[in-house]
PDB file of C-alpha atoms in Angstrom:
ATOM      1  CA  LYS W   1      -7.542 -18.855  -7.290  1.00 95.00           C
ATOM      2  CA  SER W   2      -4.266 -15.821  -8.375  1.00 97.00           C
ATOM      3  CA  ASP W   3      -0.800 -15.275  -7.919  1.00 97.00           C
ATOM      4  CA  LYS W   4      -1.888 -12.584  -5.582  1.00 98.00           C
ATOM      5  CA  PRO W   5      -5.361 -12.792  -3.914  1.00 98.00           C
ATOM      6  CA  GLU W   6      -7.100  -9.372  -4.207  1.00 98.00           C
ATOM      7  CA  VAL W   7      -9.027  -9.548  -0.664  1.00 98.00           C
ATOM      8  CA  GLU W   8     -11.534  -6.399  -0.514  1.00 98.00           C
ATOM      9  CA  LEU W   9     -13.459  -6.408   3.110  1.00 98.00           C
ATOM     10  CA  PHE W  10     -16.605  -3.563   3.264  1.00 98.00           C
ATOM     11  CA  VAL W  11     -17.368  -2.580   6.550  1.00 98.00           C
ATOM     12  CA  MET W  12     -19.185   0.530   8.427  1.00 98.00           C
ATOM     13  CA  SER W  13     -16.515   1.875  10.701  1.00 98.00           C
ATOM     14  CA  TYR W  14     -18.942   1.594  13.842  1.00 98.00           C
ATOM     15  CA  CYS W  15     -20.516  -1.788  12.832  1.00 98.00           C
ATOM     16  CA  PRO W  16     -20.082  -4.051  15.703  1.00 96.00           C
ATOM     17  CA  TYR W  17     -19.476  -6.898  13.119  1.00 96.00           C
ATOM     18  CA  GLY W  18     -17.519  -5.153  10.946  1.00 97.00           C
ATOM     19  CA  LEU W  19     -14.765  -4.593  13.700  1.00 97.00           C
ATOM     20  CA  GLN W  20     -15.390  -8.272  14.614  1.00 96.00           C
ATOM     21  CA  MET W  21     -14.666  -9.267  11.108  1.00 97.00           C
ATOM     22  CA  GLU W  22     -11.560  -6.678  10.873  1.00 98.00           C
ATOM     23  CA  ARG W  23     -10.302  -7.829  14.516  1.00 96.00           C
ATOM     24  CA  GLY W  24      -9.980 -11.264  12.913  1.00 97.00           C
ATOM     25  CA  ILE W  25      -8.449 -10.419   9.523  1.00 98.00           C
ATOM     26  CA  LEU W  26      -5.773  -7.870  10.783  1.00 98.00           C
ATOM     27  CA  PRO W  27      -3.369 -10.374  11.975  1.00 97.00           C
ATOM     28  CA  VAL W  28      -4.549 -12.723   8.831  1.00 98.00           C
ATOM     29  CA  VAL W  29      -3.025  -9.073   6.654  1.00 98.00           C
ATOM     30  CA  GLU W  30       0.119  -8.867   9.056  1.00 97.00           C
ATOM     31  CA  LYS W  31       1.152 -11.939   8.498  1.00 98.00           C
ATOM     32  CA  LEU W  32       0.565 -12.306   4.774  1.00 98.00           C
ATOM     33  CA  GLY W  33       2.157  -8.755   3.852  1.00 97.00           C
ATOM     34  CA  ASP W  34       2.184  -7.664   0.237  1.00 96.00           C
ATOM     35  CA  LYS W  35       1.540 -11.240  -0.491  1.00 98.00           C
ATOM     36  CA  ILE W  36      -2.299 -10.366  -0.976  1.00 98.00           C
ATOM     37  CA  ASP W  37      -3.519  -6.937  -2.209  1.00 98.00           C
ATOM     38  CA  PHE W  38      -5.852  -6.488   0.867  1.00 98.00           C
ATOM     39  CA  LYS W  39      -8.328  -3.175   0.938  1.00 98.00           C
ATOM     40  CA  ILE W  40     -10.649  -1.996   3.562  1.00 98.00           C
ATOM     41  CA  LYS W  41     -13.924  -0.572   1.371  1.00 98.00           C
ATOM     42  CA  PHE W  42     -16.938   1.141   2.857  1.00 98.00           C
ATOM     43  CA  CYS W  43     -20.625   0.162   2.399  1.00 98.00           C
ATOM     44  CA  ASP W  44     -22.393   2.740   0.647  1.00 97.00           C
ATOM     45  CA  TYR W  45     -24.351   3.825   3.406  1.00 97.00           C
ATOM     46  CA  ALA W  46     -23.945   4.548   6.961  1.00 97.00           C
ATOM     47  CA  MET W  47     -25.866   3.333   9.883  1.00 97.00           C
ATOM     48  CA  HIS W  48     -24.221   4.782  13.125  1.00 96.00           C
ATOM     49  CA  GLU W  49     -24.631   8.471  12.923  1.00 94.00           C
ATOM     50  CA  LYS W  50     -22.164  11.556  11.911  1.00 96.00           C
ATOM     51  CA  GLN W  51     -19.447   9.876  13.736  1.00 97.00           C
ATOM     52  CA  GLU W  52     -19.440   6.841  11.334  1.00 98.00           C
ATOM     53  CA  ILE W  53     -18.906   9.001   8.572  1.00 97.00           C
ATOM     54  CA  ASP W  54     -16.613  10.685   9.397  1.00 98.00           C
ATOM     55  CA  GLU W  55     -14.169   8.185  10.820  1.00 98.00           C
ATOM     56  CA  ASN W  56     -15.337   6.272   7.077  1.00 98.00           C
ATOM     57  CA  LEU W  57     -13.268   9.181   5.381  1.00 98.00           C
ATOM     58  CA  ALA W  58     -10.744   9.384   8.042  1.00 98.00           C
ATOM     59  CA  GLN W  59      -9.890   5.455   7.569  1.00 98.00           C
ATOM     60  CA  TYR W  60     -10.270   5.868   3.704  1.00 98.00           C
ATOM     61  CA  CYS W  61      -7.635   9.071   3.839  1.00 98.00           C
ATOM     62  CA  ILE W  62      -5.052   6.835   5.778  1.00 98.00           C
ATOM     63  CA  GLN W  63      -5.113   3.913   4.102  1.00 98.00           C
ATOM     64  CA  LYS W  64      -4.969   5.859   0.311  1.00 98.00           C
ATOM     65  CA  GLU W  65      -2.403   8.301   1.691  1.00 98.00           C
ATOM     66  CA  GLN W  66      -0.534   7.035   4.758  1.00 98.00           C
ATOM     67  CA  ASN W  67      -0.756   3.550   4.135  1.00 97.00           C
ATOM     68  CA  ASP W  68       1.895   2.368   6.290  1.00 96.00           C
ATOM     69  CA  LYS W  69      -0.225   3.708   9.102  1.00 98.00           C
ATOM     70  CA  PHE W  70      -3.152   1.975   8.322  1.00 98.00           C
ATOM     71  CA  THR W  71      -3.176  -1.278  10.059  1.00 97.00           C
ATOM     72  CA  ASN W  72      -1.340   0.259  13.356  1.00 97.00           C
ATOM     73  CA  TYR W  73      -3.752   2.833  13.349  1.00 98.00           C
ATOM     74  CA  LEU W  74      -7.120   0.202  12.508  1.00 98.00           C
ATOM     75  CA  ASN W  75      -5.693  -2.422  15.267  1.00 97.00           C
ATOM     76  CA  CYS W  76      -5.780   0.307  17.801  1.00 97.00           C
ATOM     77  CA  PHE W  77      -9.278   1.999  16.655  1.00 98.00           C
ATOM     78  CA  ILE W  78     -10.693  -1.493  16.880  1.00 97.00           C
ATOM     79  CA  LYS W  79      -9.600  -1.659  20.360  1.00 96.00           C
ATOM     80  CA  SER W  80     -10.964   2.118  22.047  1.00 94.00           C
ATOM     81  CA  GLY W  81     -12.594   3.471  19.037  1.00 97.00           C
ATOM     82  CA  LYS W  82     -10.721   6.605  19.894  1.00 97.00           C
ATOM     83  CA  ALA W  83      -9.734   7.908  16.783  1.00 97.00           C
ATOM     84  CA  SER W  84      -7.258  11.519  18.173  1.00 97.00           C
ATOM     85  CA  ASP W  85      -5.653   8.532  20.062  1.00 97.00           C
ATOM     86  CA  CYS W  86      -4.860   6.507  17.486  1.00 98.00           C
ATOM     87  CA  TYR W  87      -3.598   8.776  15.204  1.00 98.00           C
ATOM     88  CA  LYS W  88      -0.639   9.661  17.620  1.00 98.00           C
ATOM     89  CA  GLU W  89      -0.310   5.702  18.130  1.00 98.00           C
ATOM     90  CA  ALA W  90       0.253   5.241  14.605  1.00 98.00           C
ATOM     91  CA  LYS W  91       1.834   8.545  13.704  1.00 98.00           C
ATOM     92  CA  VAL W  92      -0.526   9.372  11.300  1.00 98.00           C
ATOM     93  CA  ASP W  93       0.083  13.238   9.654  1.00 98.00           C
ATOM     94  CA  GLU W  94      -2.748  14.509  10.978  1.00 98.00           C
ATOM     95  CA  ALA W  95      -2.657  17.554   8.981  1.00 98.00           C
ATOM     96  CA  SER W  96      -2.406  15.707   5.553  1.00 98.00           C
ATOM     97  CA  LEU W  97      -5.129  13.424   6.560  1.00 98.00           C
ATOM     98  CA  GLN W  98      -7.433  16.390   6.942  1.00 98.00           C
ATOM     99  CA  SER W  99      -6.615  17.841   3.590  1.00 98.00           C
ATOM    100  CA  CYS W 100      -7.213  13.995   2.114  1.00 98.00           C
ATOM    101  CA  VAL W 101     -10.546  14.562   3.716  1.00 98.00           C
ATOM    102  CA  SER W 102     -11.417  17.801   3.324  1.00 98.00           C
ATOM    103  CA  ALA W 103     -10.904  16.853  -0.453  1.00 98.00           C
ATOM    104  CA  ALA W 104     -12.747  13.199  -0.753  1.00 98.00           C
ATOM    105  CA  ASP W 105     -15.522  14.873   1.141  1.00 98.00           C
ATOM    106  CA  LYS W 106     -15.687  17.366  -1.586  1.00 98.00           C
ATOM    107  CA  GLN W 107     -15.168  14.551  -4.184  1.00 98.00           C
ATOM    108  CA  PHE W 108     -17.653  12.445  -3.211  1.00 97.00           C
ATOM    109  CA  ASN W 109     -20.547  14.755  -1.882  1.00 96.00           C
ATOM    110  CA  ILE W 110     -20.173  13.712   1.573  1.00 97.00           C
ATOM    111  CA  THR W 111     -21.599  15.779   3.702  1.00 96.00           C
ATOM    112  CA  ALA W 112     -23.955  17.436   1.207  1.00 96.00           C
ATOM    113  CA  GLY W 113     -25.471  13.879   0.747  1.00 96.00           C
ATOM    114  CA  TYR W 114     -25.313  13.838   4.329  1.00 97.00           C
ATOM    115  CA  ASN W 115     -27.010  17.199   4.785  1.00 96.00           C
ATOM    116  CA  ASN W 116     -29.671  16.307   2.193  1.00 95.00           C
ATOM    117  CA  LYS W 117     -32.451  13.943   3.458  1.00 95.00           C
ATOM    118  CA  ASP W 118     -33.595  13.105  -0.218  1.00 94.00           C
ATOM    119  CA  ALA W 119     -30.429  11.450  -0.776  1.00 91.00           C
ATOM    120  CA  TRP W 120     -30.756   9.350   1.967  1.00 95.00           C
ATOM    121  CA  LYS W 121     -31.124   5.623   1.357  1.00 86.00           C
ATOM    122  CA  GLY W 122     -34.636   5.229   3.750  1.00 91.00           C
ATOM    123  CA  GLN W 123     -33.235   6.303   7.151  1.00 94.00           C
ATOM    124  CA  PHE W 124     -29.704   6.217   6.619  1.00 96.00           C
ATOM    125  CA  PRO W 125     -27.296   8.721   4.910  1.00 97.00           C
ATOM    126  CA  PRO W 126     -25.211   7.310   1.754  1.00 97.00           C
ATOM    127  CA  PHE W 127     -21.593   7.384   1.362  1.00 97.00           C
ATOM    128  CA  ASP W 128     -20.470   6.881  -1.953  1.00 96.00           C
ATOM    129  CA  VAL W 129     -16.443   6.418  -1.514  1.00 98.00           C
ATOM    130  CA  ASP W 130     -17.002   2.887  -2.675  1.00 98.00           C
ATOM    131  CA  LYS W 131     -20.088   3.028  -4.742  1.00 97.00           C
ATOM    132  CA  VAL W 132     -18.792   1.665  -7.845  1.00 98.00           C
ATOM    133  CA  ASP W 133     -17.813  -1.801  -6.134  1.00 98.00           C
ATOM    134  CA  ASN W 134     -20.602  -1.818  -3.953  1.00 98.00           C
ATOM    135  CA  THR W 135     -22.953  -2.046  -6.927  1.00 98.00           C
ATOM    136  CA  LYS W 136     -20.315  -4.180  -9.020  1.00 98.00           C
ATOM    137  CA  TYR W 137     -20.842  -6.736  -6.045  1.00 98.00           C
ATOM    138  CA  SER W 138     -24.172  -5.819  -4.870  1.00 97.00           C
ATOM    139  CA  VAL W 139     -23.125  -5.715  -1.082  1.00 98.00           C
ATOM    140  CA  GLN W 140     -25.669  -5.564   1.257  1.00 95.00           C
ATOM    141  CA  GLY W 141     -23.782  -4.841   4.428  1.00 96.00           C
ATOM    142  CA  SER W 142     -20.763  -4.856   6.730  1.00 98.00           C
ATOM    143  CA  PRO W 143     -19.191  -6.943   7.056  1.00 98.00           C
ATOM    144  CA  THR W 144     -18.704  -8.326   3.391  1.00 98.00           C
ATOM    145  CA  LEU W 145     -15.548 -10.056   2.423  1.00 98.00           C
ATOM    146  CA  ILE W 146     -14.764 -10.015  -1.569  1.00 98.00           C
ATOM    147  CA  ILE W 147     -12.031 -12.720  -2.450  1.00 98.00           C
ATOM    148  CA  ASN W 148     -10.530 -12.396  -6.412  1.00 98.00           C
ATOM    149  CA  GLY W 149     -14.235 -10.468  -7.158  1.00 98.00           C
ATOM    150  CA  GLN W 150     -15.928 -13.000  -5.153  1.00 97.00           C
ATOM    151  CA  GLU W 151     -18.591 -12.930  -1.855  1.00 98.00           C
ATOM    152  CA  ILE W 152     -16.917 -14.940   0.307  1.00 97.00           C
ATOM    153  CA  SER W 153     -18.777 -16.410   3.405  1.00 95.00           C
ATOM    154  CA  ALA W 154     -15.979 -17.548   6.141  1.00 94.00           C
ATOM    155  CA  ASN W 155     -16.012 -17.479  10.092  1.00 95.00           C
ATOM    156  CA  ARG W 156     -14.242 -14.473  11.550  1.00 96.00           C
ATOM    157  CA  ASP W 157     -11.686 -16.164  13.432  1.00 96.00           C
ATOM    158  CA  SER W 158      -7.664 -15.504  12.038  1.00 97.00           C
ATOM    159  CA  ALA W 159      -7.267 -19.176  11.422  1.00 97.00           C
ATOM    160  CA  SER W 160     -10.209 -19.549   9.602  1.00 97.00           C
ATOM    161  CA  LEU W 161      -9.691 -16.337   7.462  1.00 98.00           C
ATOM    162  CA  LEU W 162      -6.102 -17.309   6.827  1.00 98.00           C
ATOM    163  CA  LYS W 163      -7.119 -20.462   5.357  1.00 98.00           C
ATOM    164  CA  THR W 164      -9.876 -19.044   3.312  1.00 98.00           C
ATOM    165  CA  ILE W 165      -7.455 -16.421   1.849  1.00 98.00           C
ATOM    166  CA  CYS W 166      -5.106 -19.108   1.244  1.00 98.00           C
ATOM    167  CA  SER W 167      -7.161 -21.135  -0.888  1.00 98.00           C
ATOM    168  CA  ALA W 168      -7.104 -18.234  -3.221  1.00 98.00           C
ATOM    169  CA  PHE W 169      -3.440 -18.323  -4.280  1.00 98.00           C
ATOM    170  CA  ASN W 170      -2.156 -20.362  -7.144  1.00 98.00           C
ATOM    171  CA  ASN W 171       0.730 -21.326  -4.957  1.00 97.00           C
ATOM    172  CA  ALA W 172       0.076 -20.666  -1.221  1.00 97.00           C
ATOM    173  CA  PRO W 173       3.228 -18.947   0.464  1.00 98.00           C
ATOM    174  CA  GLU W 174       4.494 -20.865   3.316  1.00 97.00           C
ATOM    175  CA  GLU W 175       3.047 -17.963   5.484  1.00 98.00           C
ATOM    176  CA  CYS W 176      -0.305 -19.833   5.305  1.00 98.00           C
ATOM    177  CA  SER W 177       0.741 -22.703   6.994  1.00 97.00           C
ATOM    178  CA  ALA W 178       0.742 -19.906  10.441  1.00 97.00           C
ATOM    179  CA  GLN W 179      -0.658 -21.295  13.566  1.00 97.00           C
ATOM    180  CA  LEU W 180      -3.522 -18.229  14.160  1.00 97.00           C
ATOM    181  CA  SER W 181      -5.970 -17.882  16.973  1.00 95.00           C
ATOM    182  CA  SER W 182      -9.322 -19.968  16.076  1.00 95.00           C
ATOM    183  CA  ASP W 183     -11.405 -18.059  18.975  1.00 93.00           C
ATOM    184  CA  SER W 184     -14.365 -16.312  17.468  1.00 91.00           C
ATOM    185  CA  PRO W 185     -13.655 -12.036  17.882  1.00 93.00           C
ATOM    186  CA  VAL W 186     -15.721 -10.184  19.959  1.00 92.00           C
ATOM    187  CA  ALA W 187     -18.425  -7.522  18.426  1.00 93.00           C
ATOM    188  CA  GLY W 188     -17.913  -4.066  18.657  1.00 93.00           C
ATOM    189  CA  PHE W 189     -14.673  -2.340  20.301  1.00 94.00           C
ATOM    190  CA  ALA W 190     -12.983  -4.228  22.834  1.00 89.00           C
ATOM    191  CA  SER W 191      -8.983  -5.097  23.740  1.00 81.00           C
ATOM    192  CA  ASP W 192      -9.705  -8.928  24.245  1.00 72.00           C
ATOM    193  CA  ASN W 193     -11.446 -11.556  22.251  1.00 68.00           C
ATOM    194  CA  ASN W 194     -14.340 -13.092  24.095  1.00 66.00           C
ATOM    195  CA  GLY W 195     -15.513 -13.983  21.607  1.00 67.00           C
ATOM    196  CA  THR W 196     -19.510 -13.736  20.109  1.00 71.00           C
ATOM    197  CA  ALA W 197     -21.987 -14.306  17.419  1.00 75.00           C
ATOM    198  CA  ALA W 198     -21.884 -12.979  14.208  1.00 84.00           C
ATOM    199  CA  GLY W 199     -24.462 -11.193  12.747  1.00 90.00           C
ATOM    200  CA  SER W 200     -24.107  -7.877  10.002  1.00 92.00           C
ATOM    201  CA  CYS W 201     -24.979  -4.100  10.087  1.00 95.00           C
ATOM    202  CA  GLN W 202     -27.694  -3.759   6.873  1.00 90.00           C
TER     203      GLN W 202
END
């Protein structure tokens, strides 16, 4: 437990089950606001082609440099998967974003790693932006939820995730009594919640 729980969600941006977990956790993040330290992080390999590497980098940069727009962007992306439309909807500064993406690409050898098949993990290219934390927590796939440094198994509906995260406070705030949806989120890109089985990309 802590005064301000640290919540880290490791995903791949095109993993249907990562999207499912994001769909469940975003209402919780919006409800708890700055009472938690929430970060989306990325698995250290990509399973869903070059588009996933590009989207991971974009999300990394929006969260890093335009964090006030990140939740709005992600709420849009998990519905449509159309990044360019979501940049506009969330009012992302695209010039600043491209500058950050270019710098991060060089810093973490993302494109170089993609082009060098010898660097791949089996059949998948590396994505090393959060490699240190992947190693630290032994992240195996998307999604992986870490709260206060511990991997946590949780149902993916918003009500369950609120309860799970709120159990990590020393003194839970009043927002923890909020009534959020207990419907199991749909996996993949979707604008509604039809419910689906939980799985992972690994």
